[in-house]
Amino acid sequence: MRDFTPNHEWLSINTATVRQSRGQDLPLTDIIEACARREIQAISPWRDQVAAVGLNTVSKLVKTHGLKLSGYCRGGMFPAATLAGTQAADADNRQAVDEACELNSTCLVLVVGGLPGALAGQAVHKNIGHAREQVFEGIERLLSYAKSCNMPLAIEPLHPMYAADRACINTLEQALDVCDKLDPAHTGALGVALDVYHVWWDPKLQQQIERAGKNRLLAFHVCDWLTPTRDLLNDRGMMGDGVIDIPKIRGWVEAQGFQGYSEVEIFSTLNWWKRDHAEVLDTCISRHRSAV
Ligand code: ZN
């Protein structure tokens, strides 16, 4: 297992972590400059943050600073109640692949979606089995496009508390079942983004990481699970402040040969987004060295 204590060579910042500074929106351009000043080697930006300042601007800035992308957030949201909805999702996902290519990302992260309408507050049906079928078919369609552009797709299993509104793929096992059906040869074109926040509790975690193997492990996301968790979406903890044994999970992942970035992804309206982004980034660096 790699030693992270001497430096932060393998730290990536998911830019949602500093989406706000002192409660105010922080433009992606400022985030990139702040990361570059700290010799952070990689980031993982969100599409809305890229769109707000322009894809070309971000692309140039990333190249100027020699930054890598440990992922691009995000594609997915496949289930829809109508054919038009499915077609709109497909078109948007192909565009996400194109953007990921322009930014030379390692992969496009997929948050696959749940029950149609649930994210907006009103699910149009209760058939999660059907939603899962639509997810499978959506990934199948997107995969053929992504392969033609050489952009790997990383399915991110989300904690079951998000099954209704964000992702009906909730365990690593489920994600790997999809991978095995759509990419039986383990080509690297389809894999998983493993986020400790979503999977730390899973009794099959180690076994499924071993099942995944190097070619399926495309991204590794870290933060911590706080007790109590005060908000289901936006109360993620800084590494070391919660109950997740992050080094143990990283050890399992690296035992498979994963040598990528450790991406810090913290959504925190109640704490970190209230603080100055400089303090947040400095804390990410020190905790990456001491708690990851
Ligand atoms: Zn994640």
Coordinates of C-alpha atoms and ligand atoms in Angstrom, one line a residue:
M1 CA 0.0 0.0 0.0
R2 CA 1.3 3.4 -0.9
D3 CA 2.6 5.7 1.8
F4 CA 0.6 8.9 1.7
T5 CA 2.3 10.5 4.8
P6 CA 5.3 12.3 3.1
N7 CA 3.3 14.3 0.4
H8 CA 0.0 14.7 -1.4
E9 CA 1.1 13.5 -4.8
W10 CA -2.0 11.2 -5.0
L11 CA -4.5 13.7 -3.7
S12 CA -7.3 14.8 -6.0
I13 CA -9.9 17.4 -5.0
N14 CA -13.5 16.8 -6.1
T15 CA -14.4 20.4 -6.7
A16 CA -17.7 20.1 -4.9
T17 CA -15.6 20.0 -1.8
V18 CA -15.0 23.7 -2.2
R19 CA -18.1 24.6 -4.2
Q20 CA -18.7 27.3 -1.6
S21 CA -16.3 29.4 0.4
R22 CA -17.7 31.1 3.5
G23 CA -21.1 30.2 2.2
Q24 CA -20.6 31.9 -1.1
D25 CA -20.3 30.1 -4.5
L26 CA -16.7 29.8 -5.5
P27 CA -16.1 29.8 -9.3
L28 CA -14.3 26.7 -10.7
T29 CA -11.5 29.0 -12.1
D30 CA -10.7 30.1 -8.5
I31 CA -10.8 26.5 -7.3
I32 CA -8.3 25.4 -9.9
E33 CA -6.0 28.3 -9.1
A34 CA -6.2 27.5 -5.4
C35 CA -5.4 23.8 -6.0
A36 CA -2.5 24.6 -8.4
R37 CA -1.0 27.0 -5.8
R38 CA -0.9 24.0 -3.3
E39 CA 0.6 21.7 -5.9
I40 CA -2.4 19.5 -5.9
Q41 CA -2.0 17.3 -8.9
A42 CA -5.6 16.3 -9.8
I43 CA -9.2 17.5 -9.6
S44 CA -12.6 16.1 -10.4
P45 CA -15.0 18.8 -11.5
W46 CA -18.8 18.9 -11.7
R47 CA -20.5 19.7 -15.0
D48 CA -22.5 22.6 -13.5
Q49 CA -19.2 24.2 -12.2
V50 CA -17.6 23.7 -15.7
A51 CA -20.7 25.2 -17.5
A52 CA -20.7 28.2 -15.2
V53 CA -17.3 29.4 -16.4
G54 CA -17.2 27.6 -19.8
L55 CA -15.7 24.3 -21.0
N56 CA -12.9 26.0 -23.1
T57 CA -11.8 28.2 -20.2
V58 CA -11.6 25.1 -17.9
S59 CA -9.9 23.0 -20.5
K60 CA -7.2 25.7 -21.0
L61 CA -6.7 26.2 -17.3
V62 CA -6.3 22.5 -16.6
K63 CA -3.7 22.2 -19.4
T64 CA -1.9 25.4 -18.2
H65 CA -1.4 23.9 -14.7
G66 CA -0.8 20.3 -15.9
L67 CA -3.7 19.1 -13.8
K68 CA -5.1 15.6 -14.2
L69 CA -8.8 14.7 -13.8
S70 CA -9.4 11.7 -11.5
G71 CA -13.0 11.8 -12.8
Y72 CA -15.7 14.0 -14.3
C73 CA -19.0 14.4 -12.4
R74 CA -21.3 13.3 -13.7
G75 CA -23.4 11.3 -16.2
G76 CA -26.3 9.0 -15.4
M77 CA -29.9 9.7 -14.3
F78 CA -31.1 7.2 -16.9
P79 CA -34.6 6.2 -15.7
A80 CA -37.4 8.3 -17.3
A81 CA -41.1 8.0 -17.5
T82 CA -41.3 8.8 -21.2
L83 CA -39.4 8.1 -24.4
A84 CA -38.6 11.8 -24.8
G85 CA -37.2 11.7 -21.2
T86 CA -35.0 8.7 -22.1
Q87 CA -33.8 10.4 -25.3
A88 CA -33.0 13.6 -23.4
A89 CA -31.0 11.6 -20.9
D90 CA -29.1 9.8 -23.6
A91 CA -28.2 13.1 -25.4
D92 CA -27.1 14.7 -22.2
N93 CA -24.9 11.7 -21.3
R94 CA -23.2 11.7 -24.7
Q95 CA -22.5 15.3 -24.1
A96 CA -21.0 14.5 -20.7
V97 CA -18.7 12.0 -22.4
D98 CA -17.6 14.6 -24.9
E99 CA -16.8 17.1 -22.1
A100 CA -14.9 14.4 -20.2
C101 CA -12.8 13.8 -23.3
E102 CA -12.1 17.5 -23.8
L103 CA -10.9 17.6 -20.2
N104 CA -8.9 14.4 -20.7
S105 CA -10.6 12.8 -17.7
T106 CA -9.7 9.4 -16.4
C107 CA -13.4 8.4 -16.5
L108 CA -16.9 9.7 -16.5
V109 CA -18.6 9.0 -13.2
L110 CA -22.2 7.7 -13.4
V111 CA -24.8 8.4 -10.8
V112 CA -27.4 6.2 -12.4
G113 CA -30.7 7.7 -11.2
G114 CA -33.6 6.3 -9.2
L115 CA -37.4 6.6 -9.6
P116 CA -38.3 9.1 -12.3
G117 CA -39.5 12.3 -10.8
A118 CA -38.2 11.5 -7.3
L119 CA -35.4 13.9 -7.3
A120 CA -37.8 16.7 -8.1
G121 CA -40.0 15.6 -5.2
Q122 CA -42.6 13.4 -6.8
A123 CA -41.9 9.9 -8.1
V124 CA -44.1 9.0 -11.0
H125 CA -44.1 5.3 -10.0
K126 CA -42.8 2.9 -7.4
N127 CA -41.2 0.2 -9.6
I128 CA -37.6 0.3 -8.6
G129 CA -37.1 -3.0 -10.6
H130 CA -38.1 -1.2 -13.7
A131 CA -35.8 1.7 -12.9
R132 CA -32.9 -0.7 -12.6
E133 CA -33.8 -2.2 -16.0
Q134 CA -33.7 1.3 -17.5
V135 CA -30.4 2.0 -15.9
F136 CA -28.9 -1.2 -17.4
E137 CA -30.2 -0.3 -20.9
G138 CA -29.0 3.3 -20.5
I139 CA -25.5 2.3 -19.6
E140 CA -25.5 -0.2 -22.4
R141 CA -26.4 2.5 -25.0
L142 CA -23.9 5.0 -23.5
L143 CA -21.1 2.4 -23.3
S144 CA -21.0 1.9 -27.1
Y145 CA -20.7 5.7 -27.5
A146 CA -18.1 6.1 -24.7
K147 CA -16.0 3.2 -26.2
S148 CA -15.9 5.0 -29.5
C149 CA -14.4 8.0 -27.7
N150 CA -12.1 5.9 -25.4
M151 CA -13.8 7.3 -22.3
P152 CA -14.2 4.8 -19.5
L153 CA -17.5 4.8 -17.6
A154 CA -17.4 4.5 -13.8
I155 CA -20.7 3.4 -12.1
E156 CA -20.8 4.8 -8.6
P157 CA -22.9 2.7 -6.3
L158 CA -24.7 5.1 -3.9
H159 CA -25.7 4.4 -0.3
P160 CA -29.2 2.8 -0.2
M161 CA -30.6 6.0 1.4
Y162 CA -30.4 7.5 -2.1
A163 CA -32.1 4.6 -3.9
A164 CA -35.3 6.6 -4.6
D165 CA -33.9 9.9 -5.9
R166 CA -30.3 9.5 -7.0
A167 CA -29.2 6.0 -7.7
C168 CA -30.9 2.6 -7.6
I169 CA -27.5 0.9 -7.9
N170 CA -26.6 0.7 -4.2
T171 CA -23.9 -1.9 -3.7
L172 CA -20.6 -2.7 -5.3
E173 CA -22.0 -6.1 -6.1
Q174 CA -24.9 -4.7 -8.0
A175 CA -22.6 -2.4 -10.0
L176 CA -20.2 -5.3 -10.8
D177 CA -23.2 -7.4 -12.0
V178 CA -23.9 -4.7 -14.6
C179 CA -20.2 -4.5 -15.5
D180 CA -19.9 -8.3 -15.9
K181 CA -22.9 -8.4 -18.3
L182 CA -21.9 -5.4 -20.4
D183 CA -18.1 -5.8 -20.3
P184 CA -17.4 -9.5 -19.7
A185 CA -13.9 -9.2 -21.0
H186 CA -12.9 -6.6 -18.2
T187 CA -11.6 -4.3 -20.9
G188 CA -11.5 -1.2 -18.6
A189 CA -14.2 0.5 -20.6
L190 CA -16.7 0.0 -17.8
G191 CA -16.0 -0.1 -14.1
V192 CA -16.8 1.5 -10.8
A193 CA -16.1 4.6 -8.8
L194 CA -15.7 3.4 -5.2
D195 CA -16.7 6.0 -2.7
V196 CA -16.1 5.0 0.9
Y197 CA -19.1 7.1 2.1
H198 CA -21.5 4.9 0.1
V199 CA -20.0 1.5 0.6
W200 CA -18.1 1.4 4.0
W201 CA -20.9 -0.5 5.8
D202 CA -21.2 -3.3 3.2
P203 CA -20.3 -6.7 4.7
K204 CA -19.3 -7.9 1.2
L205 CA -17.1 -4.9 0.5
Q206 CA -13.7 -6.6 0.6
Q207 CA -15.0 -9.6 -1.3
Q208 CA -16.5 -7.4 -4.0
I209 CA -13.3 -5.2 -4.3
E210 CA -11.4 -8.5 -5.0
R211 CA -14.1 -9.4 -7.5
A212 CA -13.7 -6.0 -9.2
G213 CA -10.0 -6.3 -9.8
K214 CA -7.7 -3.6 -11.2
N215 CA -9.5 -3.1 -14.5
R216 CA -12.9 -2.3 -12.9
L217 CA -11.5 0.0 -10.1
L218 CA -11.6 3.3 -11.9
A219 CA -11.9 5.9 -9.1
F220 CA -11.6 6.0 -5.3
H221 CA -13.5 8.7 -3.4
V222 CA -12.9 9.6 0.3
C223 CA -14.6 11.5 3.0
D224 CA -16.0 10.3 6.3
W225 CA -19.4 9.3 7.9
L226 CA -20.3 11.5 10.8
T227 CA -22.3 10.4 13.8
P228 CA -24.9 11.8 13.9
T229 CA -25.4 12.6 10.2
R230 CA -27.6 15.7 10.2
D231 CA -28.4 15.9 6.5
L232 CA -28.8 12.9 4.2
L233 CA -26.9 14.7 1.3
N234 CA -24.8 17.5 2.6
D235 CA -23.3 16.5 5.9
R236 CA -20.2 14.5 4.8
G237 CA -17.3 14.6 7.1
M238 CA -13.6 15.3 6.6
M239 CA -11.4 12.2 6.6
G240 CA -10.6 11.3 10.2
D241 CA -13.7 12.9 11.7
G242 CA -16.0 10.0 11.4
V243 CA -16.3 6.2 11.6
I244 CA -14.9 4.9 8.3
D245 CA -11.7 3.0 8.4
I246 CA -10.4 4.6 5.2
P247 CA -6.9 3.1 5.2
K248 CA -8.3 -0.4 5.5
I249 CA -10.5 0.1 2.4
R250 CA -7.7 1.8 0.5
G251 CA -5.5 -1.2 1.3
W252 CA -8.1 -3.5 -0.2
V253 CA -8.3 -1.4 -3.3
E254 CA -4.6 -1.1 -3.7
A255 CA -4.1 -4.8 -3.2
Q256 CA -5.9 -5.2 -6.5
G257 CA -3.4 -2.9 -8.2
F258 CA -5.2 0.4 -8.0
Q259 CA -2.6 3.2 -8.3
G260 CA -4.9 6.2 -9.0
Y261 CA -5.8 9.3 -7.0
S262 CA -7.5 9.4 -3.7
E263 CA -10.3 11.9 -4.4
V264 CA -11.7 14.0 -1.6
E265 CA -15.4 14.6 -2.1
I266 CA -17.1 16.4 0.7
F267 CA -20.6 18.0 0.6
S268 CA -21.0 20.0 3.7
T269 CA -23.5 22.9 4.0
L270 CA -23.3 22.7 7.8
N271 CA -19.5 22.9 8.2
W272 CA -16.9 22.9 5.4
W273 CA -18.8 25.0 2.9
K274 CA -19.1 27.7 5.6
R275 CA -15.4 27.9 6.0
D276 CA -12.8 29.6 3.8
H277 CA -11.8 27.4 0.9
A278 CA -8.1 27.9 1.7
E279 CA -8.6 26.3 5.2
V280 CA -10.6 23.4 3.6
L281 CA -8.0 22.6 1.0
D282 CA -5.2 22.8 3.6
T283 CA -7.2 20.4 5.8
C284 CA -7.7 18.1 2.9
I285 CA -4.0 17.9 2.3
S286 CA -3.1 17.3 5.9
R287 CA -5.9 14.7 6.4
H288 CA -4.9 13.0 3.1
R289 CA -1.5 12.4 4.7
S290 CA -2.7 11.4 8.1
A291 CA -6.2 9.7 7.7
V292 CA -6.4 8.2 4.2
Ligands
ZN1 ZN -18.3 9.9 -4.9

